C-alpha cells in the first residue's frame, strides 16, 4: 500500500482515486485551480459519477467516464 502525504501544502491534498486507485492532487478547496474544473461533464455523466462515488475522481477517470457515458447513449 502506498503512503499518501497528508497535505501537499495548506491548499492541496494527496488522495487516491476511488475508481483507479492512482494518487492525485485534489484542489477542491480551491476549485478554480483544480484540474477537474477544466473537464466539462454532461448531466448524465455527472449523475453516473454521483451515484457510484462519494469522493473526488482523478482527471483521467473523469475523462474516461465522460467518453464511456456519452458512448452508451
C-alpha atoms as a printed R data frame, in Angstrom:
   type eleno elety resid chain resno       x      y       z
1  ATOM     1    CA   UNK     A     1   0.000  0.000   0.000
2  ATOM     2    CA   UNK     A     2   1.282  3.428  -0.887
3  ATOM     3    CA   UNK     A     3   1.552  6.053   1.806
4  ATOM     4    CA   UNK     A     4  -0.092  9.336   0.976
5  ATOM     5    CA   UNK     A     5   1.218 12.637   2.096
6  ATOM     6    CA   UNK     A     6  -1.339 14.185   4.429
7  ATOM     7    CA   UNK     A     7  -1.006 17.654   2.919
8  ATOM     8    CA   UNK     A     8   0.946 18.835  -0.083
9  ATOM     9    CA   UNK     A     9   0.627 22.324   1.319
10 ATOM    10    CA   UNK     A    10  -2.140 24.113   3.139
11 ATOM    11    CA   UNK     A    11  -4.282 24.288  -0.030
12 ATOM    12    CA   UNK     A    12  -3.929 20.831  -1.646
13 ATOM    13    CA   UNK     A    13  -4.347 17.225  -0.576
14 ATOM    14    CA   UNK     A    14  -2.998 13.955  -1.973
15 ATOM    15    CA   UNK     A    15  -5.814 11.430  -2.494
16 ATOM    16    CA   UNK     A    16  -6.349  8.027  -4.030
17 ATOM    17    CA   UNK     A    17  -8.869  7.902  -6.836
18 ATOM    18    CA   UNK     A    18 -11.654  5.524  -5.729
19 ATOM    19    CA   UNK     A    19 -12.007  4.226  -9.294
20 ATOM    20    CA   UNK     A    20  -8.400  3.511 -10.365
21 ATOM    21    CA   UNK     A    21  -6.502  3.788  -7.069
22 ATOM    22    CA   UNK     A    22  -3.980  6.235  -8.558
23 ATOM    23    CA   UNK     A    23  -2.700  9.044  -6.385
24 ATOM    24    CA   UNK     A    24  -3.677 12.558  -7.474
25 ATOM    25    CA   UNK     A    25  -3.641 16.053  -6.044
26 ATOM    26    CA   UNK     A    26  -7.079 17.306  -5.063
27 ATOM    27    CA   UNK     A    27  -7.626 21.048  -5.011
28 ATOM    28    CA   UNK     A    28 -11.328 21.001  -4.167
29 ATOM    29    CA   UNK     A    29 -10.838 23.750  -1.613
30 ATOM    30    CA   UNK     A    30  -9.561 25.946  -4.479
31 ATOM    31    CA   UNK     A    31 -11.727 24.543  -7.239
32 ATOM    32    CA   UNK     A    32 -10.728 27.221  -9.744
33 ATOM    33    CA   UNK     A    33  -7.170 25.770  -9.586
34 ATOM    34    CA   UNK     A    34  -8.230 22.123  -9.773
35 ATOM    35    CA   UNK     A    35  -7.524 20.061 -12.885
36 ATOM    36    CA   UNK     A    36 -11.087 18.717 -12.837
37 ATOM    37    CA   UNK     A    37 -12.503 22.204 -13.417
38 ATOM    38    CA   UNK     A    38 -11.201 22.029 -16.996
39 ATOM    39    CA   UNK     A    39 -13.404 18.998 -17.781
40 ATOM    40    CA   UNK     A    40 -16.939 19.591 -18.999
41 ATOM    41    CA   UNK     A    41 -19.219 16.740 -17.914
42 ATOM    42    CA   UNK     A    42 -22.725 16.195 -19.203
43 ATOM    43    CA   UNK     A    43 -25.604 15.910 -16.753
44 ATOM    44    CA   UNK     A    44 -25.742 12.171 -17.451
45 ATOM    45    CA   UNK     A    45 -22.042 11.725 -16.704
46 ATOM    46    CA   UNK     A    46 -22.283 13.778 -13.521
47 ATOM    47    CA   UNK     A    47 -25.211 11.646 -12.350
48 ATOM    48    CA   UNK     A    48 -23.393  8.425 -13.230
49 ATOM    49    CA   UNK     A    49 -20.401  9.519 -11.123
50 ATOM    50    CA   UNK     A    50 -22.534 10.834  -8.253
51 ATOM    51    CA   UNK     A    51 -24.402  7.526  -7.979
52 ATOM    52    CA   UNK     A    52 -21.208  5.456  -7.813
53 ATOM    53    CA   UNK     A    53 -18.574  7.501  -5.995
54 ATOM    54    CA   UNK     A    54 -18.555  9.610  -2.852
55 ATOM    55    CA   UNK     A    55 -15.058 11.050  -3.283
56 ATOM    56    CA   UNK     A    56 -13.301 13.038  -5.991
57 ATOM    57    CA   UNK     A    57 -12.024 11.134  -9.026
58 ATOM    58    CA   UNK     A    58  -8.747 11.798 -10.805
59 ATOM    59    CA   UNK     A    59  -8.801 13.735 -14.064
60 ATOM    60    CA   UNK     A    60  -8.038 10.633 -16.152
61 ATOM    61    CA   UNK     A    61 -11.063  8.796 -14.732
62 ATOM    62    CA   UNK     A    62 -13.326 11.804 -15.238
63 ATOM    63    CA   UNK     A    63 -12.277 11.960 -18.887
64 ATOM    64    CA   UNK     A    64 -12.742  8.201 -19.354
65 ATOM    65    CA   UNK     A    65 -16.205  8.264 -17.791
66 ATOM    66    CA   UNK     A    66 -17.248 11.245 -19.905
67 ATOM    67    CA   UNK     A    67 -16.475  9.200 -23.032
68 ATOM    68    CA   UNK     A    68 -17.975  5.972 -21.630
69 ATOM    69    CA   UNK     A    69 -21.311  7.522 -20.609
70 ATOM    70    CA   UNK     A    70 -21.602  9.506 -23.848
71 ATOM    71    CA   UNK     A    71 -20.955  6.387 -25.945
72 ATOM    72    CA   UNK     A    72 -23.724  4.488 -24.105
73 ATOM    73    CA   UNK     A    73 -26.423  6.935 -25.211
